[in-house]
Short mmCIF file of C-alpha atoms in Angstrom, two decimals:
data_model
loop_
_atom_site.label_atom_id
_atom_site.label_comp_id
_atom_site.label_asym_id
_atom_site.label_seq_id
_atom_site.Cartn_x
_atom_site.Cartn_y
_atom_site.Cartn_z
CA UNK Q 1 -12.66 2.50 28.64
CA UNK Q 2 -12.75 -0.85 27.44
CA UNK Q 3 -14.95 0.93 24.19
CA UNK Q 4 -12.36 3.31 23.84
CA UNK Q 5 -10.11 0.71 23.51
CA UNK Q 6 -12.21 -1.50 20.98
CA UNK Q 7 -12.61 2.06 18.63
CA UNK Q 8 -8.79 2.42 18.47
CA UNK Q 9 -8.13 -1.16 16.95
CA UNK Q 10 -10.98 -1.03 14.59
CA UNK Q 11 -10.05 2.21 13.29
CA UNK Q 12 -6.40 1.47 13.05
CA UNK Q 13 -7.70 -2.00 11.07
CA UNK Q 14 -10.23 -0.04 8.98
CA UNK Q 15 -7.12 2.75 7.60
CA UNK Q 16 -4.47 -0.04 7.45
CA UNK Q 17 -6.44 -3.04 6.11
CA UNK Q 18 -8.50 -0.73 3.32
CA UNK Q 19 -5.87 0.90 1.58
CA UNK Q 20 -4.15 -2.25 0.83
CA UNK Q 21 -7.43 -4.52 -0.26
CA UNK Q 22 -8.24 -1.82 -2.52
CA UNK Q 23 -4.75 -2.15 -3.79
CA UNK Q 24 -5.18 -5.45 -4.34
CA UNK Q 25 -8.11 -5.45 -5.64
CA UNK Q 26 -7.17 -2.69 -8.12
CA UNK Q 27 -3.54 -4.16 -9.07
CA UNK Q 28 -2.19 -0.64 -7.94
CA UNK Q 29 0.82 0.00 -5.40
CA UNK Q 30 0.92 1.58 -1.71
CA UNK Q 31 2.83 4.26 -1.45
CA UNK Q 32 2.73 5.31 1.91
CA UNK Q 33 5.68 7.41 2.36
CA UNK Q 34 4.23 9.39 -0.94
CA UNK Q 35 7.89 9.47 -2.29
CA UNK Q 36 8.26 9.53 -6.52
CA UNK Q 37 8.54 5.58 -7.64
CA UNK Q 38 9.37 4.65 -10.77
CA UNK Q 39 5.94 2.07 -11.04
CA UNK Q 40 4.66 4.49 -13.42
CA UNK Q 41 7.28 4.16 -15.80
CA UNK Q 42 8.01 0.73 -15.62
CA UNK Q 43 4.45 0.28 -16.05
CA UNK Q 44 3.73 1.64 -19.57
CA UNK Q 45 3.53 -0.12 -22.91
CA UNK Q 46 7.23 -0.48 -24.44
CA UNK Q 47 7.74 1.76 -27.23
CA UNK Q 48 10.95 0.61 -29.37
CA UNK Q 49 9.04 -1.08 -32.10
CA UNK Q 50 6.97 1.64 -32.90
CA UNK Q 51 10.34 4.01 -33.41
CA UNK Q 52 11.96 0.87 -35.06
CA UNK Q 53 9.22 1.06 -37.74
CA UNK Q 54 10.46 4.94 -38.30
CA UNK Q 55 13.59 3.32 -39.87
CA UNK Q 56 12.80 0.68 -42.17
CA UNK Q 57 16.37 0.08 -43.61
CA UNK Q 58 19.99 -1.05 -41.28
CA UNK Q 59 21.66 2.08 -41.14
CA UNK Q 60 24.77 0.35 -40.54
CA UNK Q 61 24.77 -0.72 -43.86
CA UNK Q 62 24.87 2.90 -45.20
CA UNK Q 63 27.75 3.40 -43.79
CA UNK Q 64 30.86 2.03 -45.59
CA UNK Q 65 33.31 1.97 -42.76
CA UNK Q 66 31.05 -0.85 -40.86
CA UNK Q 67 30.55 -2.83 -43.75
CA UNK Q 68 34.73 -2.89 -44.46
CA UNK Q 69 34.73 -4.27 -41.02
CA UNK Q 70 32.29 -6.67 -41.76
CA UNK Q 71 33.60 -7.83 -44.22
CA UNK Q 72 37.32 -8.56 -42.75
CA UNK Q 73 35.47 -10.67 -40.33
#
């Protein structure tokens, strides 16, 4: 009984405590309720200066309505 007993904690340690060493080992996140996160996303490389480089010119200053405005400032 006592056995029984001693099997139960050490398998309840072993599929608790392994999951999250190998997540911090591995730098990933638990997700034990298996619901979508948003890790993944926040987690990639930010792309804005690669679409910046698409446009190498202001565009406000082809327009000649933001320029008046600048202007009167």
């Amino acid at each position: 009984m006592a056995n029984s007993g001693l099997k139960k904690i050490l398998s309840l340690a072993i599929g608790d405590g392994l999951p999250s060493a190998r997540a911090n080992i591995f730098g990933h996140i638990l997700n034990p309720t298996g619901k979508k996160s948003a890790h993944k996303i926040c987690r990639m490389k930010l792309f804005g200066e690669k679409v910046a480089q698409w446009y190498p010119h202001d565009i406000n200053k082809d327009d000649p309505l933001v320029m008046a405005r600048q202007q009167q400032e």
